[in-house]
XYZ file of N, CA and C in Angstrom:
324
model
N 0.749 -1.148 0.050
C 0.061 0.031 0.090
C 1.015 1.338 0.232
N 0.813 2.202 -0.779
C 1.400 3.419 -1.191
C 0.927 4.581 0.251
N 2.203 5.049 0.632
C 2.139 6.105 1.806
C 0.951 6.823 1.471
N 0.188 7.409 2.192
C -0.788 8.463 2.082
C -0.212 9.814 1.782
N -0.251 10.661 0.761
C 0.120 11.873 0.562
C -0.821 12.993 1.474
N -0.120 13.729 2.085
C -1.020 14.874 2.915
C -0.890 16.090 2.197
N -1.815 16.628 1.547
C -1.876 17.863 0.839
C -2.098 19.061 1.810
N -1.301 19.922 2.174
C -1.494 20.878 2.847
C -1.646 22.190 2.137
N -2.790 22.870 2.375
C -3.121 24.189 1.519
C -2.895 25.350 2.450
N -2.804 25.151 4.023
C -2.694 26.313 4.927
C -1.455 26.092 5.677
N -1.133 26.902 6.360
C -0.043 26.963 7.311
C -0.628 26.673 8.750
N 0.201 25.730 9.368
C -0.319 25.209 10.555
C 0.429 25.744 11.704
N -0.178 25.428 12.823
C 0.425 26.263 14.093
C 1.783 25.441 14.330
N 1.970 24.464 14.067
C 3.370 23.760 14.314
C 4.537 24.207 13.433
N 3.958 24.701 12.424
C 5.166 25.195 11.263
C 5.736 26.423 12.158
N 4.776 27.169 12.676
C 5.480 28.483 13.209
C 6.117 28.538 14.338
N 5.913 27.490 15.395
C 6.173 27.622 16.645
C 8.031 27.694 16.698
N 8.550 26.610 15.993
C 9.978 26.798 16.170
C 10.562 28.210 15.561
N 10.041 28.452 14.496
C 10.404 29.829 14.055
C 10.242 30.961 14.868
N 9.080 30.826 15.698
C 8.928 32.046 16.694
C 9.805 31.853 17.790
N 10.274 30.851 18.000
C 11.365 30.633 19.275
C 12.601 31.290 18.654
N 12.890 31.108 17.377
C 14.221 31.406 16.723
C 14.072 32.955 16.590
N 13.207 33.581 16.149
C 12.808 35.001 16.152
C 13.335 35.721 17.681
N 12.426 35.046 18.592
C 12.713 35.579 19.896
C 14.125 35.402 20.386
N 14.864 34.472 19.846
C 16.217 34.156 20.419
C 16.975 35.300 19.711
N 16.610 35.790 18.585
C 17.559 36.651 17.988
C 17.574 38.213 18.557
N 16.387 38.165 19.471
C 16.316 39.541 20.110
C 17.373 39.471 21.330
N 17.718 40.894 21.632
C 18.805 41.005 22.539
C 18.115 40.492 24.006
N 17.032 40.736 24.110
C 16.318 40.331 25.500
C 15.651 38.893 25.533
N 15.673 38.302 24.107
C 14.954 37.135 23.897
C 13.210 37.201 23.779
N 13.005 38.511 23.903
C 11.408 38.752 23.972
C 10.962 39.438 22.487
N 9.698 39.057 21.990
C 9.301 39.496 20.848
C 7.650 39.618 21.117
N 7.261 40.780 20.412
C 5.726 40.909 20.622
C 5.172 40.227 19.601
N 3.853 39.865 20.038
C 2.954 39.103 18.899
C 2.651 40.095 17.773
N 2.604 41.432 17.982
C 2.689 42.312 16.557
C 3.532 42.110 15.698
N 5.251 42.103 16.220
C 6.414 41.855 15.523
C 6.394 40.463 15.037
N 5.837 39.491 15.969
C 5.867 38.082 15.407
C 5.090 37.944 14.236
N 3.969 38.647 14.195
C 2.889 38.371 13.137
C 3.855 38.962 11.824
N 4.033 40.213 12.008
C 4.734 40.696 10.682
C 5.772 39.930 10.251
N 6.658 39.595 11.155
C 7.908 38.673 10.468
C 7.555 37.305 9.977
N 6.512 36.859 10.541
C 5.923 35.320 10.067
C 5.336 35.558 8.948
N 4.638 36.791 8.543
C 4.043 36.968 7.376
C 5.211 37.100 6.365
N 6.033 37.921 6.543
C 7.229 38.136 5.601
C 7.680 36.682 5.156
N 8.048 35.970 6.271
C 8.632 34.301 6.185
C 7.759 33.670 5.212
N 6.718 33.447 5.665
C 5.581 32.512 5.021
C 4.788 32.717 4.064
N 4.673 34.178 3.674
C 4.036 34.755 2.744
C 2.672 33.735 2.503
N 1.933 34.203 3.524
C 0.462 33.341 3.478
C -0.116 33.590 2.034
N -0.772 32.299 1.843
C -1.852 32.293 0.597
C -3.096 32.433 0.838
N -3.876 32.550 -0.085
C -5.260 32.932 -0.159
C -5.997 32.151 0.885
N -5.890 30.863 1.239
C -6.244 30.103 2.250
C -5.987 30.435 3.648
N -4.884 31.122 3.746
C -4.347 31.682 4.951
C -4.990 33.088 5.120
N -5.700 33.599 4.185
C -6.007 34.962 4.577
C -7.719 34.979 4.566
N -8.290 33.897 4.331
C -9.874 33.889 4.576
C -9.825 34.184 6.020
N -11.122 34.961 6.128
C -11.696 35.393 7.395
C -12.108 34.061 8.324
N -11.728 34.264 9.538
C -12.197 33.121 10.746
C -13.748 33.344 10.794
N -14.197 32.351 11.812
C -15.636 32.466 12.139
C -16.337 33.946 12.350
N -15.492 34.939 13.220
C -15.615 36.164 13.734
C -15.853 37.025 12.212
N -15.442 36.723 11.085
C -15.523 37.336 10.037
C -14.514 38.484 9.916
N -13.581 38.800 10.746
C -12.744 39.968 10.656
C -11.216 39.503 10.686
N -10.946 38.429 11.471
C -9.578 38.322 11.653
C -8.970 36.960 10.407
N -8.183 37.375 9.815
C -7.772 36.399 8.912
C -7.247 35.199 9.633
N -7.293 34.060 8.901
C -6.802 32.970 9.496
C -5.468 32.786 10.094
N -4.323 33.464 9.223
C -3.042 33.195 9.508
C -2.957 34.100 10.850
N -3.467 35.184 10.963
C -3.438 36.070 12.433
C -4.090 35.173 13.450
N -5.034 34.449 13.529
C -5.568 33.528 14.466
C -4.364 32.480 14.675
N -3.822 31.848 13.757
C -2.934 30.856 13.902
C -1.796 31.215 14.581
N -1.213 32.551 14.471
C -0.098 33.106 15.284
C -0.763 33.488 16.384
N -1.853 33.876 16.768
C -2.568 34.120 18.083
C -2.529 32.998 18.734
N -2.921 32.045 18.188
C -3.219 30.725 18.872
C -1.997 30.098 19.444
N -0.651 30.510 18.976
C 0.516 30.215 19.712
C 0.421 30.494 21.205
N -0.266 31.768 21.530
C -0.340 32.316 22.827
C -1.463 31.774 23.465
N -2.685 31.654 22.785
C -4.072 31.257 23.472
C -3.920 29.749 23.890
N -3.153 29.064 23.222
C -2.987 27.770 23.461
C -1.881 27.317 24.343
N -1.252 28.248 24.828
C -0.408 27.821 25.794
C -0.244 27.088 26.878
N -1.374 26.648 27.195
C -1.741 25.605 28.339
C -1.685 24.180 27.692
N -1.782 24.231 26.509
C -1.974 23.054 25.795
C -0.598 22.168 25.945
N -0.481 20.926 26.565
C 0.470 20.176 26.784
C 1.812 20.167 25.987
N 1.399 20.139 24.680
C 2.529 20.207 23.608
C 2.944 21.574 23.235
N 2.603 22.720 23.514
C 2.941 23.866 23.298
C 4.242 24.192 23.699
N 4.631 25.235 23.334
C 6.150 25.700 23.658
C 6.446 26.238 25.149
N 5.191 26.736 25.357
C 5.094 27.263 26.685
C 5.102 26.149 27.949
N 4.209 25.073 27.504
C 3.873 24.226 28.529
C 5.430 23.240 28.516
N 6.099 23.264 27.487
C 7.315 22.167 27.455
C 8.359 23.227 28.014
N 7.870 24.200 28.416
C 9.228 25.352 29.113
C 10.011 25.882 28.056
N 9.747 26.147 26.970
C 10.640 26.702 25.759
C 10.475 28.183 25.859
N 9.381 28.719 26.007
C 9.027 30.143 26.109
C 8.073 30.466 27.220
N 7.975 31.659 27.647
C 7.012 32.279 28.663
C 6.454 33.372 27.924
N 5.213 33.400 28.336
C 4.080 34.784 27.956
C 4.503 35.880 28.773
N 4.723 36.862 28.041
C 4.842 38.342 28.685
C 3.691 39.202 29.117
N 2.750 38.924 28.358
C 1.562 39.557 28.311
C 1.298 40.355 27.023
N 2.391 40.595 26.428
C 2.380 41.145 25.161
C 3.112 40.369 23.939
N 3.671 39.426 24.235
C 4.696 38.437 23.297
C 4.938 37.335 24.021
N 6.083 36.620 23.607
C 7.042 35.611 24.023
C 8.397 35.844 24.556
N 8.883 35.295 25.608
C 10.280 35.250 25.837
C 10.763 33.959 25.774
N 11.777 33.673 24.973
C 12.318 32.381 25.060
C 13.167 32.146 26.527
N 13.213 30.755 26.577
C 13.792 30.419 27.792
C 15.236 29.829 27.667
N 15.762 29.321 28.506
C 17.089 28.700 28.430
C 16.858 27.443 27.967
N 15.756 26.635 28.437
C 15.286 25.416 27.742
C 14.962 25.545 26.226
N 14.438 26.756 26.214
C 13.766 26.938 24.623
C 15.158 27.054 23.482
N 16.240 28.040 24.130
C 17.488 27.907 23.500
C 18.401 26.447 23.470
N 18.166 25.902 24.320
C 18.830 24.487 24.369
C 17.981 23.600 23.254
N 16.783 23.736 23.170
C 15.714 23.135 22.298
C 16.176 23.383 20.763
N 16.587 24.577 20.677
C 16.665 25.374 19.254
C 18.112 24.532 18.822
N 18.796 24.155 19.607
C 20.172 23.782 19.345
C 20.030 22.031 18.771
N 18.854 21.582 19.017
C 18.553 20.322 18.243
C 17.738 19.977 17.190
N 17.497 21.406 16.759
C 16.512 21.254 15.597
C 17.520 21.079 14.539
N 17.055 20.045 13.446
C 17.978 19.996 12.454
C 18.129 21.451 11.399
N 18.990 21.932 10.946
C 19.263 22.695 9.963
C 19.104 22.396 8.530
């Protein structure tokens, strides 16, 4: 049986978590606001039409919600926050030493 191909037309939350940590690590204090994070991630991923469709509220583009979910889902056991890789500052994320150590294990 052939392996099933997964066709994705949208950016997923997991796609951006490692990049969010990397972007925070590049800052002098290891902190990045969610506003700056969204801008940098848009520049990096260049969201497609599928990522620009409005969410259920009709106002927020799907990509903005995906980035926002990094923070709002922070209590999920698999999140970068729950794993201790970052902390929430109230306005963004701050990478921890565990997050910096984790980035050293990520293949380049």
